[in-house]
Coordinates of C-alpha atoms and ligand atoms in Angstrom, one line a residue:
M27 CA 0.1 0.0 -0.2
K28 CA 1.4 3.2 -1.1
T29 CA 2.0 5.6 2.3
I30 CA -0.6 8.1 2.6
I31 CA 0.9 11.5 2.8
S32 CA -0.7 14.2 5.4
P33 CA 0.7 17.5 5.4
S34 CA 0.6 19.5 8.5
I35 CA -0.9 22.8 7.7
L36 CA 0.7 23.8 11.4
S37 CA 3.6 24.8 9.4
A38 CA 1.7 26.9 6.7
D39 CA 1.5 30.3 6.7
F40 CA -1.9 31.1 8.0
A41 CA -2.2 34.6 6.4
N42 CA -1.8 32.4 3.3
L43 CA -3.4 29.1 4.2
E44 CA -4.9 28.8 0.5
R45 CA -1.4 29.6 -1.4
D46 CA 0.1 26.9 0.9
I47 CA -2.5 24.4 0.6
K48 CA -2.3 24.6 -3.2
K49 CA 1.7 24.4 -2.8
V50 CA 0.7 20.5 -1.7
E51 CA -2.5 19.9 -3.3
N52 CA -1.3 17.8 -6.4
Y53 CA 1.3 15.8 -4.9
V54 CA -0.9 14.4 -1.9
P55 CA -4.5 12.9 -0.9
W56 CA -4.8 14.5 2.3
L57 CA -4.3 17.5 4.4
H58 CA -3.6 17.4 8.1
I59 CA -5.6 20.0 10.1
D60 CA -4.1 20.4 13.6
V61 CA -6.8 21.5 16.2
M62 CA -5.9 22.7 19.6
D63 CA -7.6 24.1 22.6
G64 CA -5.3 25.2 25.2
H65 CA -6.4 22.7 27.6
F66 CA -5.3 19.3 26.0
V67 CA -2.5 21.0 24.8
P68 CA -0.8 24.0 26.1
N69 CA -1.4 25.6 22.3
I70 CA -4.1 27.3 20.7
T71 CA -5.2 26.7 16.9
I72 CA -7.8 26.7 14.4
G73 CA -11.5 25.5 15.2
I74 CA -14.4 24.4 13.1
P75 CA -14.9 27.8 10.6
V76 CA -11.5 27.6 9.4
V77 CA -12.1 24.0 8.4
K78 CA -15.3 25.4 6.5
S79 CA -12.9 28.0 4.3
I80 CA -10.6 25.0 3.8
R81 CA -13.6 22.7 2.5
K82 CA -14.6 25.7 -0.1
I83 CA -10.9 25.9 -1.8
T84 CA -9.7 22.4 -1.8
N85 CA -11.0 19.0 -2.6
L86 CA -8.3 17.3 -0.7
F87 CA -9.4 14.6 2.1
L88 CA -9.1 16.8 5.5
D89 CA -7.8 14.6 8.0
T90 CA -8.8 16.6 11.2
H91 CA -6.9 16.0 14.1
L92 CA -8.7 17.0 17.5
M93 CA -6.2 17.7 20.5
I94 CA -8.8 19.0 22.2
E95 CA -10.8 18.1 25.5
N96 CA -14.4 16.4 25.1
P97 CA -13.7 15.9 21.6
I98 CA -17.0 14.6 21.5
D99 CA -18.7 17.4 21.8
Y100 CA -17.8 19.2 18.7
V101 CA -18.0 16.0 16.1
D102 CA -21.0 17.4 14.7
G103 CA -19.3 20.5 14.1
F104 CA -16.3 19.5 12.4
I105 CA -18.3 16.9 10.0
E106 CA -20.7 20.2 9.1
A107 CA -17.5 22.0 8.6
G108 CA -16.5 19.6 5.9
S109 CA -14.0 16.7 7.9
D110 CA -13.4 13.8 6.4
L111 CA -11.9 12.0 8.9
I112 CA -11.9 12.9 12.9
T113 CA -9.1 11.9 15.0
F114 CA -9.5 12.2 18.5
H115 CA -7.1 11.4 21.4
F116 CA -7.8 8.3 23.5
E117 CA -6.4 10.4 26.9
A118 CA -9.4 13.1 26.3
S119 CA -12.2 11.1 25.2
K120 CA -12.1 9.4 28.6
D121 CA -15.4 7.4 29.2
K122 CA -16.7 8.4 26.3
T123 CA -14.5 6.8 23.6
I124 CA -17.3 4.4 22.1
D125 CA -19.6 7.2 21.9
T126 CA -17.3 9.8 20.3
I127 CA -16.2 6.8 17.8
K128 CA -20.0 5.9 17.1
K129 CA -20.9 9.4 16.7
I130 CA -18.3 10.0 13.9
K131 CA -19.1 6.6 12.3
D132 CA -22.9 7.3 12.4
K133 CA -22.2 10.5 9.8
N134 CA -20.6 7.9 7.7
K135 CA -17.2 9.8 8.2
M136 CA -13.9 8.2 9.3
A137 CA -12.9 7.7 12.6
G138 CA -9.5 7.8 14.1
I139 CA -8.1 7.2 18.0
S140 CA -4.8 8.9 18.7
I141 CA -2.4 8.4 21.9
K142 CA 0.5 10.7 23.2
P143 CA 3.9 9.2 23.0
K144 CA 3.6 8.0 26.8
T145 CA 0.1 6.1 26.6
N146 CA 0.8 2.4 26.1
P147 CA -1.1 1.0 23.3
N148 CA -2.4 -2.0 25.4
E149 CA -4.8 0.8 26.7
I150 CA -6.9 1.0 23.4
K151 CA -7.3 -2.7 22.4
D152 CA -10.6 -2.7 22.8
F153 CA -11.2 0.3 20.3
I154 CA -8.9 -0.8 17.6
N155 CA -11.6 -2.8 15.5
L156 CA -14.2 0.2 15.8
V157 CA -11.8 2.8 14.2
D158 CA -10.5 3.4 10.6
L159 CA -7.1 4.8 11.9
V160 CA -4.9 4.7 14.3
L161 CA -2.5 7.9 15.0
I162 CA 0.6 7.4 16.9
M163 CA 2.1 10.3 17.8
S164 CA 5.6 10.6 18.0
V165 CA 6.1 14.1 19.5
E166 CA 4.0 15.4 22.8
P167 CA 1.1 17.0 21.0
G168 CA 1.3 20.7 20.9
F169 CA 3.7 22.3 18.8
G170 CA 5.4 21.4 14.9
G171 CA 8.9 20.9 14.3
Q172 CA 9.9 18.9 17.3
K173 CA 12.3 15.6 17.4
F174 CA 10.7 12.4 16.8
I175 CA 10.5 10.1 19.6
E176 CA 12.0 6.7 18.5
E177 CA 10.2 5.1 21.7
T178 CA 7.4 5.0 19.9
I179 CA 7.8 2.6 17.3
Y180 CA 7.4 -0.2 19.5
K181 CA 3.5 0.5 19.4
I182 CA 2.8 -0.6 15.5
E183 CA 3.4 -4.0 16.5
T184 CA 0.9 -4.0 19.6
I185 CA -1.9 -2.3 17.3
K186 CA -1.2 -4.8 14.8
K187 CA -1.5 -7.6 17.2
Y188 CA -5.4 -6.7 18.2
S189 CA -6.1 -5.4 15.1
N190 CA -8.3 -8.0 12.6
N191 CA -8.8 -5.3 9.9
P192 CA -6.4 -5.7 6.8
N193 CA -7.2 -2.0 5.9
L194 CA -6.3 -0.5 9.2
I195 CA -4.3 3.0 8.4
I196 CA -1.7 3.4 10.9
Q197 CA -0.4 6.9 11.1
F198 CA 2.6 8.4 12.6
D199 CA 2.4 12.4 13.5
G200 CA 5.5 14.3 14.7
G201 CA 9.0 14.7 13.8
I202 CA 8.5 12.9 10.8
N203 CA 11.2 13.1 8.0
D204 CA 12.7 10.8 5.4
K205 CA 14.8 9.5 7.5
T206 CA 12.3 9.0 10.8
W207 CA 9.9 7.7 8.5
K208 CA 11.9 4.6 7.3
P209 CA 11.3 2.4 10.9
C210 CA 7.9 3.5 11.0
K211 CA 7.3 1.5 7.4
Q212 CA 9.5 -1.0 7.8
K213 CA 7.1 -2.1 11.1
G214 CA 4.3 -1.3 9.2
A215 CA 2.8 1.8 9.3
N216 CA 1.1 2.9 6.3
A217 CA 0.2 6.9 6.9
L218 CA 2.5 9.4 8.1
V219 CA 1.8 13.5 9.0
A220 CA 4.9 16.0 8.0
G221 CA 4.7 19.7 8.6
N222 CA 8.2 20.9 9.0
Y223 CA 9.7 18.8 6.7
I224 CA 7.1 19.7 3.7
Y225 CA 6.8 23.4 4.6
S226 CA 10.3 24.2 5.2
S227 CA 11.8 22.4 2.3
P228 CA 12.5 24.6 -0.5
D229 CA 11.7 22.1 -2.9
I230 CA 7.9 20.5 -1.9
K231 CA 7.1 18.1 -4.5
K232 CA 10.6 16.6 -3.7
A233 CA 10.3 16.6 0.3
I234 CA 7.2 14.6 -0.4
Q235 CA 8.5 12.2 -3.2
S236 CA 11.4 11.5 -0.8
L237 CA 8.7 10.5 1.8
L238 CA 7.3 8.1 -0.5
D239 CA 10.7 6.4 -2.0
T240 CA 11.6 5.9 1.5
Ligands
DX5_310 C1 1.8 18.0 16.7 C2 0.9 17.9 15.6 C3 1.9 17.4 14.4 C4 2.6 18.7 13.8 C5 3.8 17.9 13.1 O1 1.2 18.4 17.8 O2 0.0 17.3 15.4 O3 0.7 17.3 13.4 O4 2.0 19.8 12.9 O5 4.6 18.6 12.7 P1 6.2 18.5 11.8 O6 5.6 17.3 11.4 O7 6.5 19.5 12.4 O8 6.7 17.8 13.5
ZN311 ZN1 -1.5 16.6 14.0

């Protein structure tokens, strides 16, 4: 399976978002939108109105990464705005993990569950076969441009052990470049998010190709 590449617009220029989305549009299938609330993570980024505006200017699949408390309360809003995939954090969904997944799936959208670097993957074993995607965070969520945490790679094997879905998407997010992606891919990850690596490159097309060639 070809790696699904999702450039993170956290590394784009928010005053020139359309321009920066157009820079990647022809080379990737997905766009990664990082939503932060200043509670679950110590940073605030973008929300529902911005997703709505992005939906109007691109046909890319909108991969929405919610780093927010009580994600269930915002599922409808993001789906109405145009998100195609909603990934929420297991650590933030508390006793509503199954309900959150159901709410997304009932609207015929893809559901993803994410874990922070220090969260043990065994904690999500009961949910792996209910979602379309598992997002393994390879940095502490909150900021772009951080260093990849190698100690997260083992989680791929644990996730695969519990999964009975041959189409499960295992995505990595944080510090991904052509070097750090290699061991993730080798262990069976099939989707990546890259912000800094793609957007700080002088040749975006080449940077994306280098990830596909890894
Ligand atoms: C971090 C975000 C990431 C971030 C990745 O909390 O979830 O999506 O944009 O950025 P890089 O690729 O620069 O680590
Ligand atoms: Zn993200």
